[in-house]
PDB file of C-alpha atoms and ligand atoms in Angstrom:
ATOM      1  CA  UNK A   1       0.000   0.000   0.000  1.00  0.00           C
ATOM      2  CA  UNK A   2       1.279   3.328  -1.003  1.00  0.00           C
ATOM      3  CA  UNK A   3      -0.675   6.480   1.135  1.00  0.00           C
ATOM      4  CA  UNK A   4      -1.215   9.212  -1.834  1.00  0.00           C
ATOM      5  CA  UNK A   5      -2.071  12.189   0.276  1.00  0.00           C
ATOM      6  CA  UNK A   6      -3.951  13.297   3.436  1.00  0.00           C
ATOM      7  CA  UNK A   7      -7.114  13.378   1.612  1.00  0.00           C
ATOM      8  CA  UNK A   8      -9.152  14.574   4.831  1.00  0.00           C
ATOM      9  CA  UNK A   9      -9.044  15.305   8.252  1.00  0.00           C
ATOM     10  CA  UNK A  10     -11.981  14.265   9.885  1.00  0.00           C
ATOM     11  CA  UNK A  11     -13.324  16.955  13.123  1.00  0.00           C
ATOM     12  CA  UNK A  12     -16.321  16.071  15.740  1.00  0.00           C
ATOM     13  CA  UNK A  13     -18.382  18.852  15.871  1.00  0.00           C
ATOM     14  CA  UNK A  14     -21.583  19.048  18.485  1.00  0.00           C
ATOM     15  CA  UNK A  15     -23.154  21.778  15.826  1.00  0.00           C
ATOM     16  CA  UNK A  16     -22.443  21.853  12.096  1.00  0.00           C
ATOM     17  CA  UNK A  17     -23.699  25.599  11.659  1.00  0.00           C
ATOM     18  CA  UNK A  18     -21.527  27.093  14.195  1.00  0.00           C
ATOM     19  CA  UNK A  19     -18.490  25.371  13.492  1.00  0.00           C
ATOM     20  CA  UNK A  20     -19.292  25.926  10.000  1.00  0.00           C
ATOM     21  CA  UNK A  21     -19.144  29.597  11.272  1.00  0.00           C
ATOM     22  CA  UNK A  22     -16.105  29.370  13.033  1.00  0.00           C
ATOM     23  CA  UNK A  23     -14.242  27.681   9.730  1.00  0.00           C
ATOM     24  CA  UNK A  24     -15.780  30.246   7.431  1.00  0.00           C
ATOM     25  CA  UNK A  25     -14.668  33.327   9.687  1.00  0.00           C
ATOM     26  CA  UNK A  26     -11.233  31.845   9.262  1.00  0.00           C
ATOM     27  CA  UNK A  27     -11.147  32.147   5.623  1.00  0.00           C
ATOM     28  CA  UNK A  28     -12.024  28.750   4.937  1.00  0.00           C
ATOM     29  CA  UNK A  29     -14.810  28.245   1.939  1.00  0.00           C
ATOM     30  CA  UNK A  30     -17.599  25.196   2.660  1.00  0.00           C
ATOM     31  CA  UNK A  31     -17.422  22.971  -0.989  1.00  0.00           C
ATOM     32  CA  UNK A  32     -20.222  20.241  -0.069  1.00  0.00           C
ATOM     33  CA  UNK A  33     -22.492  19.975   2.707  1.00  0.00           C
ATOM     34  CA  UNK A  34     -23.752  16.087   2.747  1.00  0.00           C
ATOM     35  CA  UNK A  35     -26.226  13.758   5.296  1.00  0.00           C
ATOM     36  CA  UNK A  36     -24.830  10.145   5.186  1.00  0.00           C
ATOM     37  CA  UNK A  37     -27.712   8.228   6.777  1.00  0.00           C
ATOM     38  CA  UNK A  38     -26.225   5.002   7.661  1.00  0.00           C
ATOM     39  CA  UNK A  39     -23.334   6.847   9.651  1.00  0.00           C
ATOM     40  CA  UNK A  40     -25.772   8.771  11.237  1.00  0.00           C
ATOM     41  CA  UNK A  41     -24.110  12.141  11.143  1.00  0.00           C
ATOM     42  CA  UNK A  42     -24.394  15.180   8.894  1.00  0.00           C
ATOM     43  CA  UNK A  43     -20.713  16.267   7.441  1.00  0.00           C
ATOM     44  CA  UNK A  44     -19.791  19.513   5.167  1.00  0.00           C
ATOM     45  CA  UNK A  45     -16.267  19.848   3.509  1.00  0.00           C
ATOM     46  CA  UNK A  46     -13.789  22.852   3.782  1.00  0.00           C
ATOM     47  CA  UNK A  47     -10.854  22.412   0.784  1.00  0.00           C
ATOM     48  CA  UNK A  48      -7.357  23.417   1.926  1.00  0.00           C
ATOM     49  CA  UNK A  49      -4.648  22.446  -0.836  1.00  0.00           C
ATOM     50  CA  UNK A  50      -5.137  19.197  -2.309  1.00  0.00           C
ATOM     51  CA  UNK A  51      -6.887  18.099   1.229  1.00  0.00           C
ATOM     52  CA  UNK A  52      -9.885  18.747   3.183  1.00  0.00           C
ATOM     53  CA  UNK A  53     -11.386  19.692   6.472  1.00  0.00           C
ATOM     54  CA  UNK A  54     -14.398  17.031   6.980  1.00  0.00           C
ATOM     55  CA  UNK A  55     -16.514  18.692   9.920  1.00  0.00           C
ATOM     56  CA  UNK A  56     -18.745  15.504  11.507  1.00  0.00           C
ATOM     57  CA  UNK A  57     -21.714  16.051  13.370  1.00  0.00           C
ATOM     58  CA  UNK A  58     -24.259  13.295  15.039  1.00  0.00           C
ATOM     59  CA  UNK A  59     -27.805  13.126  14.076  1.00  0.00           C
ATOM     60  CA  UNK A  60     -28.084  10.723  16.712  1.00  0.00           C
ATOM     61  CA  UNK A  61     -27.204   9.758  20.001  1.00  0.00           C
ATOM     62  CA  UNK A  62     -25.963   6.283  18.453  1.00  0.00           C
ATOM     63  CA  UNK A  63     -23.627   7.996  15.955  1.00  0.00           C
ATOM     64  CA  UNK A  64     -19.971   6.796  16.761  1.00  0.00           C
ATOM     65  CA  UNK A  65     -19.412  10.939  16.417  1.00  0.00           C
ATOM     66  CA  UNK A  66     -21.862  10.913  19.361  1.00  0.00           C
ATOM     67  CA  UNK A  67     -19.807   8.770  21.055  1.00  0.00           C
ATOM     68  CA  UNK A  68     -16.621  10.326  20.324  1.00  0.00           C
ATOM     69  CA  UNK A  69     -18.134  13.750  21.604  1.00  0.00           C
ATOM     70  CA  UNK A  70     -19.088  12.223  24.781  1.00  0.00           C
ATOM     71  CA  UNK A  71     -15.982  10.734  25.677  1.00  0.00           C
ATOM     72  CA  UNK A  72     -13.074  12.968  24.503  1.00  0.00           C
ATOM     73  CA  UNK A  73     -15.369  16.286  23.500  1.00  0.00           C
ATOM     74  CA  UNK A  74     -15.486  18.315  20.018  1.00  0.00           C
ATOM     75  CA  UNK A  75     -11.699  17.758  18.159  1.00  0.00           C
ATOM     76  CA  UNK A  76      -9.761  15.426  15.909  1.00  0.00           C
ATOM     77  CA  UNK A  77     -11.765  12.653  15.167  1.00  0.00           C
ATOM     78  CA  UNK A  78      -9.734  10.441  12.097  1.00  0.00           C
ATOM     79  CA  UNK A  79      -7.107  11.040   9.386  1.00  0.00           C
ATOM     80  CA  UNK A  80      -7.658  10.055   5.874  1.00  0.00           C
ATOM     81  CA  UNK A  81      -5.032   8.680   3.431  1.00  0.00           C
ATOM     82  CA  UNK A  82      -6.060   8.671  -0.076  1.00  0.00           C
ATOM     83  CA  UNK A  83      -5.006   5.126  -1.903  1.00  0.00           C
ATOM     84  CA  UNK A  84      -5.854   4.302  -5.663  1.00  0.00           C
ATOM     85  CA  UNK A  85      -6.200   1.015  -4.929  1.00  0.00           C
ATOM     86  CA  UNK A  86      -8.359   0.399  -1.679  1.00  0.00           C
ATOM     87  CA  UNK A  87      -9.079  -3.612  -1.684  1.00  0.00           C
ATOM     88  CA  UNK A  88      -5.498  -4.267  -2.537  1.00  0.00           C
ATOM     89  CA  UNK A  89      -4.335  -2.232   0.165  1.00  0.00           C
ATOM     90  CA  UNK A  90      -6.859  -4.013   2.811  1.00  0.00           C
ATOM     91  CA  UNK A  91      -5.605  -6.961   2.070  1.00  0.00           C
ATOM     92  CA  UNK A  92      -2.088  -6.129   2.186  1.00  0.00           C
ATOM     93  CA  UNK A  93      -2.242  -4.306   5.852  1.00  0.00           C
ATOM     94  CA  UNK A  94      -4.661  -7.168   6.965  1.00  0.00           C
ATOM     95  CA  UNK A  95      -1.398  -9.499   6.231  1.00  0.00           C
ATOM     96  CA  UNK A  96       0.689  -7.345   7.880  1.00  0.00           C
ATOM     97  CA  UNK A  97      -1.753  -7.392  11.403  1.00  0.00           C
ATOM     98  CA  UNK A  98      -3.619  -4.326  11.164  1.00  0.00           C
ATOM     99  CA  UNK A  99      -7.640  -4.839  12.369  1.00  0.00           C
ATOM    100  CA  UNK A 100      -9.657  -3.852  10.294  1.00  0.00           C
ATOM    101  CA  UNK A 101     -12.938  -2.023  11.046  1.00  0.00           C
ATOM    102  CA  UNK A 102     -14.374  -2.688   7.795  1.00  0.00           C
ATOM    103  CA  UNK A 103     -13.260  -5.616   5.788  1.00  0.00           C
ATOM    104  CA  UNK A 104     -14.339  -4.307   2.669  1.00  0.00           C
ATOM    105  CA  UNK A 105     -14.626  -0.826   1.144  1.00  0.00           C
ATOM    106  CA  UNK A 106     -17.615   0.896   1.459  1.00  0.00           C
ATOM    107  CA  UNK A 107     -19.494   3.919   0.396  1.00  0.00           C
ATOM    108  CA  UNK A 108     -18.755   7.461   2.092  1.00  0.00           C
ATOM    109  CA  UNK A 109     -19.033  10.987   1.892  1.00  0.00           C
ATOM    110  CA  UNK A 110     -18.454  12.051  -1.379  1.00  0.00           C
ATOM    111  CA  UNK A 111     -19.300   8.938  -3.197  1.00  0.00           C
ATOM    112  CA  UNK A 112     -15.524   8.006  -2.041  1.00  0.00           C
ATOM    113  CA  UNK A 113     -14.890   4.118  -1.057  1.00  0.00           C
ATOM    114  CA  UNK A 114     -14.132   4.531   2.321  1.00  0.00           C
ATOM    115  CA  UNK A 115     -12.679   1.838   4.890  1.00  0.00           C
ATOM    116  CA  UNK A 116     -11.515   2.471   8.591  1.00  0.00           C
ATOM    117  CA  UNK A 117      -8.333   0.490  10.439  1.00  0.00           C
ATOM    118  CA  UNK A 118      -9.254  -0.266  14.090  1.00  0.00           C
ATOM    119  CA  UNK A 119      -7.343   2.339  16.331  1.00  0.00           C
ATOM    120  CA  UNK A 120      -6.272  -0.230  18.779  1.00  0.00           C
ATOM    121  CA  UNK A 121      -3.942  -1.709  15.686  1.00  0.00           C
ATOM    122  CA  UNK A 122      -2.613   1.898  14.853  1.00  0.00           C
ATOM    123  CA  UNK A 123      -1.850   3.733  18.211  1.00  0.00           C
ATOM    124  CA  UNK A 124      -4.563   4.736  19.416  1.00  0.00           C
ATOM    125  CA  UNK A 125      -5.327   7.209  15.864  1.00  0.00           C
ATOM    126  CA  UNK A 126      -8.158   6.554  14.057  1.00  0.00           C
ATOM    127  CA  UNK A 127      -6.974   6.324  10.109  1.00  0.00           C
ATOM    128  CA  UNK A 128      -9.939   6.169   7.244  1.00  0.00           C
ATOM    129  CA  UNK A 129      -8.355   4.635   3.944  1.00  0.00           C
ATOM    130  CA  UNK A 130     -10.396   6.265   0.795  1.00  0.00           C
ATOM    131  CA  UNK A 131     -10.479   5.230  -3.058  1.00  0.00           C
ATOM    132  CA  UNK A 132     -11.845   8.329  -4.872  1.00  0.00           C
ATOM    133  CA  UNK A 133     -14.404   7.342  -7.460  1.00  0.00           C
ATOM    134  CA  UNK A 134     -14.738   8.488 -11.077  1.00  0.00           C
ATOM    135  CA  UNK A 135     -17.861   9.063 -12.012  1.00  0.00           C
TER     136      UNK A 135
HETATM  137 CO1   CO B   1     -13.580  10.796   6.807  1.00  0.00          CO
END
């Protein structure tokens, strides 16, 4: 597996609007403002460079942004490598030991194939693997 870029960093947010606010008032511009319904959280995307901000808020108390909020409060939730090749590179870090949250890729914000390694395998840090898509 060869990491491509940061593609996002993922931030728990207990309000999308005001922190939405807060990014905008720091020059940032929003690009996409999405609801992914089986992750049960709303997210919207800020563009810096070739990466992104990815601001995550629950829409419900289930949400493993919930969750996250409760225990460590609002902050750094995940990182996000881009990859070209997303089931090779599952395969290849599941050799190597890594526990995997999802065993295959799915769909995420964006239309991106997403796919998360368990944080007890990487540190403690949350890493998302994503395959952009072309349409
Ligand atoms: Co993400």
């Amino acid at each position: 597996m060869k990491p491509l870029c940061i593609d996002h960093i993922g931030i728990a947010v207990p309000n999308l609007s005001d922190a939405c606010a807060l990014w905008k008032a720091l020059g940032f511009e929003c690009e996409h403002r999405e609801s992914v319904a089986d992750q049960q959280l709303v997210t919207a995307m800020f563009p810096i460079g070739e990466s992104r901000l990815e601001l995550l808020e629950p829409t419900s108390p289930d949400s493993t942004i919930a969750k996250f909020l409760e225990k460590k409060g609002p902050g750094i939730h995940h990182l996000a490598f881009r990859v070209a090749d997303l089931n090779a590179a599952l395969s290849e870090l599941k050799a190597r030991g890594f526990t995997l949250i999802d065993a295959a890729p799915r769909i995420g914000a964006g239309g991106q194939l997403i796919a998360f390694l368990h944080p007890k395998s990487t540190n403690g840090l949350l890493i998302e693997l994503c395959q952009p898509v072309c349409p």
